[in-house]
Amino acid sequence: QGTGVTLFGLSNTSYQVSFDGAIRSTSASENILFSTSNEAAGVHNVSIIANPSSNDQVLSLNQAVVTSAVNST
């Protein structure tokens, strides 16, 4: 459960990320494949789909970090 997730890894191919069933825009930078925050607290589904155009293109998912907002009340 959480309010966000960051996917760390490397890619030299195009890919798509689905968050709770909706395709989200992506732009990899500094080993971050995807990141979202300020989502509603709860259980979420995330998937990443590589779209290689040749055998030498890869996507490597190294770590997923789930974040939670701290309730200040």
PDB file of N, CA, C and O in Angstrom:
ATOM      1  N   GLN A   1       0.835  -1.174   0.000  1.00  0.00           N
ATOM      2  CA  GLN A   1       0.000   0.000   0.000  1.00  0.00           C
ATOM      3  C   GLN A   1       0.877   1.233   0.000  1.00  0.00           C
ATOM      4  O   GLN A   1       1.936   1.240   0.615  1.00  0.00           O
ATOM      5  N   GLY A   2       0.427   2.272  -0.670  1.00  0.00           N
ATOM      6  CA  GLY A   2       1.209   3.485  -0.686  1.00  0.00           C
ATOM      7  C   GLY A   2       0.536   4.585  -1.473  1.00  0.00           C
ATOM      8  O   GLY A   2      -0.591   4.445  -1.951  1.00  0.00           O
ATOM      9  N   THR A   3       1.278   5.686  -1.634  1.00  0.00           N
ATOM     10  CA  THR A   3       0.791   6.835  -2.384  1.00  0.00           C
ATOM     11  C   THR A   3       1.658   7.125  -3.599  1.00  0.00           C
ATOM     12  O   THR A   3       1.402   8.073  -4.329  1.00  0.00           O
ATOM     13  N   GLY A   4       2.686   6.312  -3.810  1.00  0.00           N
ATOM     14  CA  GLY A   4       3.555   6.505  -4.964  1.00  0.00           C
ATOM     15  C   GLY A   4       4.509   5.344  -5.144  1.00  0.00           C
ATOM     16  O   GLY A   4       4.646   4.492  -4.264  1.00  0.00           O
ATOM     17  N   VAL A   5       5.165   5.337  -6.298  1.00  0.00           N
ATOM     18  CA  VAL A   5       6.155   4.297  -6.582  1.00  0.00           C
ATOM     19  C   VAL A   5       7.192   4.874  -7.540  1.00  0.00           C
ATOM     20  O   VAL A   5       6.877   5.711  -8.391  1.00  0.00           O
ATOM     21  N   THR A   6       8.428   4.435  -7.361  1.00  0.00           N
ATOM     22  CA  THR A   6       9.509   4.768  -8.286  1.00  0.00           C
ATOM     23  C   THR A   6      10.133   3.466  -8.756  1.00  0.00           C
ATOM     24  O   THR A   6      10.466   2.601  -7.937  1.00  0.00           O
ATOM     25  N   LEU A   7      10.257   3.309 -10.080  1.00  0.00           N
ATOM     26  CA  LEU A   7      10.883   2.125 -10.678  1.00  0.00           C
ATOM     27  C   LEU A   7      12.278   2.502 -11.142  1.00  0.00           C
ATOM     28  O   LEU A   7      12.452   3.414 -11.946  1.00  0.00           O
ATOM     29  N   PHE A   8      13.278   1.792 -10.611  1.00  0.00           N
ATOM     30  CA  PHE A   8      14.673   2.045 -10.955  1.00  0.00           C
ATOM     31  C   PHE A   8      15.166   0.966 -11.906  1.00  0.00           C
ATOM     32  O   PHE A   8      14.848  -0.208 -11.734  1.00  0.00           O
ATOM     33  N   GLY A   9      15.939   1.351 -12.902  1.00  0.00           N
ATOM     34  CA  GLY A   9      16.506   0.387 -13.831  1.00  0.00           C
ATOM     35  C   GLY A   9      17.133   1.090 -15.009  1.00  0.00           C
ATOM     36  O   GLY A   9      17.340   2.311 -15.005  1.00  0.00           O
ATOM     37  N   LEU A  10      17.419   0.306 -16.033  1.00  0.00           N
ATOM     38  CA  LEU A  10      18.048   0.810 -17.254  1.00  0.00           C
ATOM     39  C   LEU A  10      17.285   0.305 -18.461  1.00  0.00           C
ATOM     40  O   LEU A  10      16.753  -0.805 -18.439  1.00  0.00           O
ATOM     41  N   SER A  11      17.253   1.126 -19.507  1.00  0.00           N
ATOM     42  CA  SER A  11      16.572   0.713 -20.727  1.00  0.00           C
ATOM     43  C   SER A  11      17.211   1.380 -21.932  1.00  0.00           C
ATOM     44  O   SER A  11      17.545   2.561 -21.890  1.00  0.00           O
ATOM     45  N   ASN A  12      17.379   0.601 -22.989  1.00  0.00           N
ATOM     46  CA  ASN A  12      17.787   1.175 -24.273  1.00  0.00           C
ATOM     47  C   ASN A  12      16.736   0.857 -25.339  1.00  0.00           C
ATOM     48  O   ASN A  12      17.030   0.756 -26.507  1.00  0.00           O
ATOM     49  N   THR A  13      15.503   0.681 -24.866  1.00  0.00           N
ATOM     50  CA  THR A  13      14.375   0.409 -25.753  1.00  0.00           C
ATOM     51  C   THR A  13      13.170   1.221 -25.302  1.00  0.00           C
ATOM     52  O   THR A  13      13.147   1.738 -24.183  1.00  0.00           O
ATOM     53  N   SER A  14      12.188   1.340 -26.143  1.00  0.00           N
ATOM     54  CA  SER A  14      10.963   2.014 -25.732  1.00  0.00           C
ATOM     55  C   SER A  14      10.179   1.085 -24.806  1.00  0.00           C
ATOM     56  O   SER A  14      10.309  -0.140 -24.865  1.00  0.00           O
ATOM     57  N   TYR A  15       9.372   1.677 -23.952  1.00  0.00           N
ATOM     58  CA  TYR A  15       8.560   0.883 -23.031  1.00  0.00           C
ATOM     59  C   TYR A  15       7.355   1.697 -22.590  1.00  0.00           C
ATOM     60  O   TYR A  15       7.300   2.910 -22.762  1.00  0.00           O
ATOM     61  N   GLN A  16       6.389   0.988 -22.038  1.00  0.00           N
ATOM     62  CA  GLN A  16       5.185   1.604 -21.500  1.00  0.00           C
ATOM     63  C   GLN A  16       5.019   1.194 -20.049  1.00  0.00           C
ATOM     64  O   GLN A  16       5.389   0.076 -19.673  1.00  0.00           O
ATOM     65  N   VAL A  17       4.456   2.083 -19.256  1.00  0.00           N
ATOM     66  CA  VAL A  17       4.128   1.774 -17.870  1.00  0.00           C
ATOM     67  C   VAL A  17       2.631   1.949 -17.683  1.00  0.00           C
ATOM     68  O   VAL A  17       2.054   2.963 -18.093  1.00  0.00           O
ATOM     69  N   SER A  18       2.013   0.947 -17.086  1.00  0.00           N
ATOM     70  CA  SER A  18       0.604   1.011 -16.743  1.00  0.00           C
ATOM     71  C   SER A  18       0.498   1.138 -15.226  1.00  0.00           C
ATOM     72  O   SER A  18       1.099   0.356 -14.487  1.00  0.00           O
ATOM     73  N   PHE A  19      -0.234   2.150 -14.780  1.00  0.00           N
ATOM     74  CA  PHE A  19      -0.465   2.356 -13.346  1.00  0.00           C
ATOM     75  C   PHE A  19      -1.965   2.335 -13.116  1.00  0.00           C
ATOM     76  O   PHE A  19      -2.688   3.159 -13.677  1.00  0.00           O
ATOM     77  N   ASP A  20      -2.411   1.375 -12.345  1.00  0.00           N
ATOM     78  CA  ASP A  20      -3.844   1.177 -12.084  1.00  0.00           C
ATOM     79  C   ASP A  20      -4.655   1.103 -13.373  1.00  0.00           C
ATOM     80  O   ASP A  20      -5.749   1.659 -13.492  1.00  0.00           O
ATOM     81  N   GLY A  21      -4.090   0.440 -14.381  1.00  0.00           N
ATOM     82  CA  GLY A  21      -4.799   0.182 -15.627  1.00  0.00           C
ATOM     83  C   GLY A  21      -4.697   1.278 -16.669  1.00  0.00           C
ATOM     84  O   GLY A  21      -5.211   1.116 -17.775  1.00  0.00           O
ATOM     85  N   ALA A  22      -4.049   2.392 -16.353  1.00  0.00           N
ATOM     86  CA  ALA A  22      -3.917   3.497 -17.301  1.00  0.00           C
ATOM     87  C   ALA A  22      -2.461   3.626 -17.738  1.00  0.00           C
ATOM     88  O   ALA A  22      -1.557   3.597 -16.899  1.00  0.00           O
ATOM     89  N   ILE A  23      -2.233   3.756 -19.042  1.00  0.00           N
ATOM     90  CA  ILE A  23      -0.876   3.969 -19.560  1.00  0.00           C
ATOM     91  C   ILE A  23      -0.416   5.353 -19.140  1.00  0.00           C
ATOM     92  O   ILE A  23      -1.136   6.342 -19.327  1.00  0.00           O
ATOM     93  N   ARG A  24       0.771   5.423 -18.544  1.00  0.00           N
ATOM     94  CA  ARG A  24       1.343   6.691 -18.091  1.00  0.00           C
ATOM     95  C   ARG A  24       2.525   7.058 -18.969  1.00  0.00           C
ATOM     96  O   ARG A  24       3.228   6.188 -19.480  1.00  0.00           O
ATOM     97  N   SER A  25       2.768   8.333 -19.110  1.00  0.00           N
ATOM     98  CA  SER A  25       3.917   8.784 -19.893  1.00  0.00           C
ATOM     99  C   SER A  25       5.202   8.466 -19.124  1.00  0.00           C
ATOM    100  O   SER A  25       5.220   8.461 -17.890  1.00  0.00           O
ATOM    101  N   THR A  26       6.257   8.198 -19.876  1.00  0.00           N
ATOM    102  CA  THR A  26       7.536   7.851 -19.274  1.00  0.00           C
ATOM    103  C   THR A  26       8.652   8.644 -19.927  1.00  0.00           C
ATOM    104  O   THR A  26       8.580   8.996 -21.094  1.00  0.00           O
ATOM    105  N   SER A  27       9.674   8.915 -19.146  1.00  0.00           N
ATOM    106  CA  SER A  27      10.911   9.503 -19.663  1.00  0.00           C
ATOM    107  C   SER A  27      12.019   9.121 -18.691  1.00  0.00           C
ATOM    108  O   SER A  27      12.131   9.687 -17.604  1.00  0.00           O
ATOM    109  N   ALA A  28      12.784   8.118 -19.063  1.00  0.00           N
ATOM    110  CA  ALA A  28      13.835   7.598 -18.194  1.00  0.00           C
ATOM    111  C   ALA A  28      14.928   8.637 -18.011  1.00  0.00           C
ATOM    112  O   ALA A  28      15.330   9.310 -18.951  1.00  0.00           O
ATOM    113  N   SER A  29      15.381   8.777 -16.768  1.00  0.00           N
ATOM    114  CA  SER A  29      16.508   9.653 -16.470  1.00  0.00           C
ATOM    115  C   SER A  29      17.182   9.201 -15.196  1.00  0.00           C
ATOM    116  O   SER A  29      16.515   8.807 -14.238  1.00  0.00           O
ATOM    117  N   GLU A  30      18.496   9.204 -15.209  1.00  0.00           N
ATOM    118  CA  GLU A  30      19.301   8.843 -14.035  1.00  0.00           C
ATOM    119  C   GLU A  30      18.816   7.556 -13.375  1.00  0.00           C
ATOM    120  O   GLU A  30      18.594   7.517 -12.169  1.00  0.00           O
ATOM    121  N   ASN A  31      18.640   6.528 -14.165  1.00  0.00           N
ATOM    122  CA  ASN A  31      18.257   5.192 -13.697  1.00  0.00           C
ATOM    123  C   ASN A  31      16.831   5.104 -13.154  1.00  0.00           C
ATOM    124  O   ASN A  31      16.467   4.131 -12.521  1.00  0.00           O
ATOM    125  N   ILE A  32      16.015   6.134 -13.369  1.00  0.00           N
ATOM    126  CA  ILE A  32      14.608   6.078 -12.974  1.00  0.00           C
ATOM    127  C   ILE A  32      13.775   5.847 -14.233  1.00  0.00           C
ATOM    128  O   ILE A  32      13.760   6.669 -15.136  1.00  0.00           O
ATOM    129  N   LEU A  33      13.106   4.708 -14.265  1.00  0.00           N
ATOM    130  CA  LEU A  33      12.265   4.368 -15.408  1.00  0.00           C
ATOM    131  C   LEU A  33      10.894   5.033 -15.325  1.00  0.00           C
ATOM    132  O   LEU A  33      10.302   5.390 -16.333  1.00  0.00           O
ATOM    133  N   PHE A  34      10.386   5.178 -14.095  1.00  0.00           N
ATOM    134  CA  PHE A  34       9.052   5.736 -13.893  1.00  0.00           C
ATOM    135  C   PHE A  34       8.919   6.161 -12.449  1.00  0.00           C
ATOM    136  O   PHE A  34       9.470   5.529 -11.545  1.00  0.00           O
ATOM    137  N   SER A  35       8.175   7.218 -12.226  1.00  0.00           N
ATOM    138  CA  SER A  35       7.904   7.664 -10.864  1.00  0.00           C
ATOM    139  C   SER A  35       6.566   8.368 -10.819  1.00  0.00           C
ATOM    140  O   SER A  35       6.216   9.124 -11.734  1.00  0.00           O
ATOM    141  N   THR A  36       5.791   8.095  -9.781  1.00  0.00           N
ATOM    142  CA  THR A  36       4.545   8.796  -9.540  1.00  0.00           C
ATOM    143  C   THR A  36       4.391   9.001  -8.046  1.00  0.00           C
ATOM    144  O   THR A  36       4.886   8.204  -7.247  1.00  0.00           O
ATOM    145  N   SER A  37       3.730  10.075  -7.681  1.00  0.00           N
ATOM    146  CA  SER A  37       3.506  10.372  -6.265  1.00  0.00           C
ATOM    147  C   SER A  37       2.154  11.060  -6.121  1.00  0.00           C
ATOM    148  O   SER A  37       1.477  11.354  -7.118  1.00  0.00           O
ATOM    149  N   ASN A  38       1.765  11.310  -4.903  1.00  0.00           N
ATOM    150  CA  ASN A  38       0.495  11.978  -4.597  1.00  0.00           C
ATOM    151  C   ASN A  38      -0.718  11.225  -5.135  1.00  0.00           C
ATOM    152  O   ASN A  38      -1.727  11.836  -5.491  1.00  0.00           O
ATOM    153  N   GLU A  39      -0.603   9.905  -5.208  1.00  0.00           N
ATOM    154  CA  GLU A  39      -1.744   9.072  -5.587  1.00  0.00           C
ATOM    155  C   GLU A  39      -2.590   8.825  -4.335  1.00  0.00           C
ATOM    156  O   GLU A  39      -2.142   9.053  -3.215  1.00  0.00           O
ATOM    157  N   ALA A  40      -3.807   8.378  -4.529  1.00  0.00           N
ATOM    158  CA  ALA A  40      -4.663   8.036  -3.387  1.00  0.00           C
ATOM    159  C   ALA A  40      -4.010   6.906  -2.596  1.00  0.00           C
ATOM    160  O   ALA A  40      -3.451   5.977  -3.178  1.00  0.00           O
ATOM    161  N   ALA A  41      -4.061   6.986  -1.283  1.00  0.00           N
ATOM    162  CA  ALA A  41      -3.485   5.935  -0.438  1.00  0.00           C
ATOM    163  C   ALA A  41      -4.222   4.631  -0.678  1.00  0.00           C
ATOM    164  O   ALA A  41      -5.452   4.618  -0.775  1.00  0.00           O
ATOM    165  N   GLY A  42      -3.476   3.541  -0.808  1.00  0.00           N
ATOM    166  CA  GLY A  42      -4.105   2.243  -0.999  1.00  0.00           C
ATOM    167  C   GLY A  42      -3.243   1.311  -1.820  1.00  0.00           C
ATOM    168  O   GLY A  42      -2.059   1.554  -2.044  1.00  0.00           O
ATOM    169  N   VAL A  43      -3.859   0.238  -2.280  1.00  0.00           N
ATOM    170  CA  VAL A  43      -3.190  -0.770  -3.096  1.00  0.00           C
ATOM    171  C   VAL A  43      -3.265  -0.335  -4.556  1.00  0.00           C
ATOM    172  O   VAL A  43      -4.340   0.080  -5.033  1.00  0.00           O
ATOM    173  N   HIS A  44      -2.142  -0.405  -5.252  1.00  0.00           N
ATOM    174  CA  HIS A  44      -2.067  -0.017  -6.656  1.00  0.00           C
ATOM    175  C   HIS A  44      -1.428  -1.132  -7.469  1.00  0.00           C
ATOM    176  O   HIS A  44      -0.706  -1.961  -6.919  1.00  0.00           O
ATOM    177  N   ASN A  45      -1.684  -1.129  -8.773  1.00  0.00           N
ATOM    178  CA  ASN A  45      -1.073  -2.078  -9.703  1.00  0.00           C
ATOM    179  C   ASN A  45      -0.206  -1.312 -10.686  1.00  0.00           C
ATOM    180  O   ASN A  45      -0.651  -0.324 -11.272  1.00  0.00           O
ATOM    181  N   VAL A  46       1.028  -1.787 -10.874  1.00  0.00           N
ATOM    182  CA  VAL A  46       1.934  -1.167 -11.833  1.00  0.00           C
ATOM    183  C   VAL A  46       2.570  -2.270 -12.672  1.00  0.00           C
ATOM    184  O   VAL A  46       2.920  -3.329 -12.159  1.00  0.00           O
ATOM    185  N   SER A  47       2.652  -2.033 -13.977  1.00  0.00           N
ATOM    186  CA  SER A  47       3.336  -2.979 -14.861  1.00  0.00           C
ATOM    187  C   SER A  47       4.154  -2.190 -15.866  1.00  0.00           C
ATOM    188  O   SER A  47       3.821  -1.054 -16.209  1.00  0.00           O
ATOM    189  N   ILE A  48       5.234  -2.812 -16.318  1.00  0.00           N
ATOM    190  CA  ILE A  48       6.120  -2.184 -17.292  1.00  0.00           C
ATOM    191  C   ILE A  48       6.288  -3.159 -18.450  1.00  0.00           C
ATOM    192  O   ILE A  48       6.505  -4.355 -18.238  1.00  0.00           O
ATOM    193  N   ILE A  49       6.140  -2.652 -19.676  1.00  0.00           N
ATOM    194  CA  ILE A  49       6.171  -3.496 -20.867  1.00  0.00           C
ATOM    195  C   ILE A  49       7.223  -2.959 -21.825  1.00  0.00           C
ATOM    196  O   ILE A  49       7.108  -1.817 -22.295  1.00  0.00           O
ATOM    197  N   ALA A  50       8.243  -3.756 -22.097  1.00  0.00           N
ATOM    198  CA  ALA A  50       9.296  -3.360 -23.036  1.00  0.00           C
ATOM    199  C   ALA A  50       8.822  -3.605 -24.465  1.00  0.00           C
ATOM    200  O   ALA A  50       8.099  -4.564 -24.736  1.00  0.00           O
ATOM    201  N   ASN A  51       9.245  -2.719 -25.369  1.00  0.00           N
ATOM    202  CA  ASN A  51       8.902  -2.832 -26.785  1.00  0.00           C
ATOM    203  C   ASN A  51      10.173  -2.811 -27.636  1.00  0.00           C
ATOM    204  O   ASN A  51      10.396  -1.880 -28.412  1.00  0.00           O
ATOM    205  N   PRO A  52      11.030  -3.840 -27.507  1.00  0.00           N
ATOM    206  CA  PRO A  52      12.291  -3.830 -28.257  1.00  0.00           C
ATOM    207  C   PRO A  52      12.064  -4.009 -29.755  1.00  0.00           C
ATOM    208  O   PRO A  52      11.149  -4.710 -30.175  1.00  0.00           O
ATOM    209  N   SER A  53      12.914  -3.360 -30.536  1.00  0.00           N
ATOM    210  CA  SER A  53      12.834  -3.513 -31.989  1.00  0.00           C
ATOM    211  C   SER A  53      13.968  -4.381 -32.521  1.00  0.00           C
ATOM    212  O   SER A  53      14.014  -4.674 -33.712  1.00  0.00           O
ATOM    213  N   SER A  54      14.879  -4.793 -31.629  1.00  0.00           N
ATOM    214  CA  SER A  54      15.961  -5.700 -32.015  1.00  0.00           C
ATOM    215  C   SER A  54      16.388  -6.501 -30.789  1.00  0.00           C
ATOM    216  O   SER A  54      16.051  -6.161 -29.651  1.00  0.00           O
ATOM    217  N   ASN A  55      17.149  -7.569 -31.024  1.00  0.00           N
ATOM    218  CA  ASN A  55      17.563  -8.464 -29.944  1.00  0.00           C
ATOM    219  C   ASN A  55      18.564  -7.845 -28.981  1.00  0.00           C
ATOM    220  O   ASN A  55      18.771  -8.364 -27.889  1.00  0.00           O
ATOM    221  N   ASP A  56      19.215  -6.737 -29.367  1.00  0.00           N
ATOM    222  CA  ASP A  56      20.202  -6.137 -28.474  1.00  0.00           C
ATOM    223  C   ASP A  56      19.599  -5.043 -27.583  1.00  0.00           C
ATOM    224  O   ASP A  56      20.305  -4.406 -26.818  1.00  0.00           O
ATOM    225  N   GLN A  57      18.300  -4.835 -27.658  1.00  0.00           N
ATOM    226  CA  GLN A  57      17.645  -3.859 -26.794  1.00  0.00           C
ATOM    227  C   GLN A  57      17.082  -4.567 -25.571  1.00  0.00           C
ATOM    228  O   GLN A  57      16.493  -5.642 -25.676  1.00  0.00           O
ATOM    229  N   VAL A  58      17.299  -3.952 -24.400  1.00  0.00           N
ATOM    230  CA  VAL A  58      16.870  -4.567 -23.146  1.00  0.00           C
ATOM    231  C   VAL A  58      16.251  -3.524 -22.221  1.00  0.00           C
ATOM    232  O   VAL A  58      16.487  -2.328 -22.355  1.00  0.00           O
ATOM    233  N   LEU A  59      15.482  -4.023 -21.274  1.00  0.00           N
ATOM    234  CA  LEU A  59      14.973  -3.230 -20.174  1.00  0.00           C
ATOM    235  C   LEU A  59      15.273  -4.012 -18.912  1.00  0.00           C
ATOM    236  O   LEU A  59      14.937  -5.194 -18.822  1.00  0.00           O
ATOM    237  N   SER A  60      15.916  -3.387 -17.961  1.00  0.00           N
ATOM    238  CA  SER A  60      16.286  -4.037 -16.712  1.00  0.00           C
ATOM    239  C   SER A  60      15.651  -3.287 -15.553  1.00  0.00           C
ATOM    240  O   SER A  60      15.959  -2.111 -15.330  1.00  0.00           O
ATOM    241  N   LEU A  61      14.744  -3.936 -14.843  1.00  0.00           N
ATOM    242  CA  LEU A  61      14.132  -3.359 -13.650  1.00  0.00           C
ATOM    243  C   LEU A  61      14.958  -3.804 -12.449  1.00  0.00           C
ATOM    244  O   LEU A  61      15.064  -4.999 -12.167  1.00  0.00           O
ATOM    245  N   ASN A  62      15.563  -2.855 -11.751  1.00  0.00           N
ATOM    246  CA  ASN A  62      16.449  -3.182 -10.637  1.00  0.00           C
ATOM    247  C   ASN A  62      15.784  -3.076  -9.277  1.00  0.00           C
ATOM    248  O   ASN A  62      16.122  -3.810  -8.361  1.00  0.00           O
ATOM    249  N   GLN A  63      14.836  -2.152  -9.127  1.00  0.00           N
ATOM    250  CA  GLN A  63      14.226  -1.937  -7.830  1.00  0.00           C
ATOM    251  C   GLN A  63      12.934  -1.149  -7.983  1.00  0.00           C
ATOM    252  O   GLN A  63      12.826  -0.271  -8.829  1.00  0.00           O
ATOM    253  N   ALA A  64      11.964  -1.463  -7.143  1.00  0.00           N
ATOM    254  CA  ALA A  64      10.732  -0.680  -7.056  1.00  0.00           C
ATOM    255  C   ALA A  64      10.610  -0.186  -5.616  1.00  0.00           C
ATOM    256  O   ALA A  64      10.696  -0.973  -4.670  1.00  0.00           O
ATOM    257  N   VAL A  65      10.451   1.116  -5.438  1.00  0.00           N
ATOM    258  CA  VAL A  65      10.322   1.703  -4.117  1.00  0.00           C
ATOM    259  C   VAL A  65       8.925   2.292  -3.976  1.00  0.00           C
ATOM    260  O   VAL A  65       8.543   3.171  -4.751  1.00  0.00           O
ATOM    261  N   VAL A  66       8.168   1.787  -3.015  1.00  0.00           N
ATOM    262  CA  VAL A  66       6.822   2.266  -2.743  1.00  0.00           C
ATOM    263  C   VAL A  66       6.919   3.331  -1.652  1.00  0.00           C
ATOM    264  O   VAL A  66       7.582   3.126  -0.646  1.00  0.00           O
ATOM    265  N   THR A  67       6.258   4.467  -1.879  1.00  0.00           N
ATOM    266  CA  THR A  67       6.263   5.535  -0.887  1.00  0.00           C
ATOM    267  C   THR A  67       4.877   5.710  -0.287  1.00  0.00           C
ATOM    268  O   THR A  67       3.873   5.371  -0.910  1.00  0.00           O
ATOM    269  N   SER A  68       4.856   6.239   0.917  1.00  0.00           N
ATOM    270  CA  SER A  68       3.605   6.495   1.624  1.00  0.00           C
ATOM    271  C   SER A  68       3.644   7.896   2.175  1.00  0.00           C
ATOM    272  O   SER A  68       4.654   8.324   2.724  1.00  0.00           O
ATOM    273  N   ALA A  69       2.551   8.612   2.065  1.00  0.00           N
ATOM    274  CA  ALA A  69       2.444   9.927   2.676  1.00  0.00           C
ATOM    275  C   ALA A  69       2.278   9.756   4.175  1.00  0.00           C
ATOM    276  O   ALA A  69       1.579   8.849   4.631  1.00  0.00           O
ATOM    277  N   VAL A  70       2.897  10.616   4.938  1.00  0.00           N
ATOM    278  CA  VAL A  70       2.764  10.578   6.387  1.00  0.00           C
ATOM    279  C   VAL A  70       1.542  11.392   6.788  1.00  0.00           C
ATOM    280  O   VAL A  70       1.384  12.536   6.360  1.00  0.00           O
ATOM    281  N   ASN A  71       0.685  10.783   7.561  1.00  0.00           N
ATOM    282  CA  ASN A  71      -0.513  11.477   8.032  1.00  0.00           C
ATOM    283  C   ASN A  71      -0.127  12.423   9.163  1.00  0.00           C
ATOM    284  O   ASN A  71       0.364  11.992  10.195  1.00  0.00           O
ATOM    285  N   SER A  72      -0.352  13.711   8.972  1.00  0.00           N
ATOM    286  CA  SER A  72       0.097  14.695   9.944  1.00  0.00           C
ATOM    287  C   SER A  72      -0.950  15.024  11.009  1.00  0.00           C
ATOM    288  O   SER A  72      -0.766  15.914  11.815  1.00  0.00           O
ATOM    289  N   THR A  73      -2.069  14.294  11.003  1.00  0.00           N
ATOM    290  CA  THR A  73      -3.105  14.587  12.004  1.00  0.00           C
ATOM    291  C   THR A  73      -2.887  13.808  13.255  1.00  0.00           C
ATOM    292  O   THR A  73      -2.209  12.841  13.333  1.00  0.00           O
TER     293      THR A  73
END
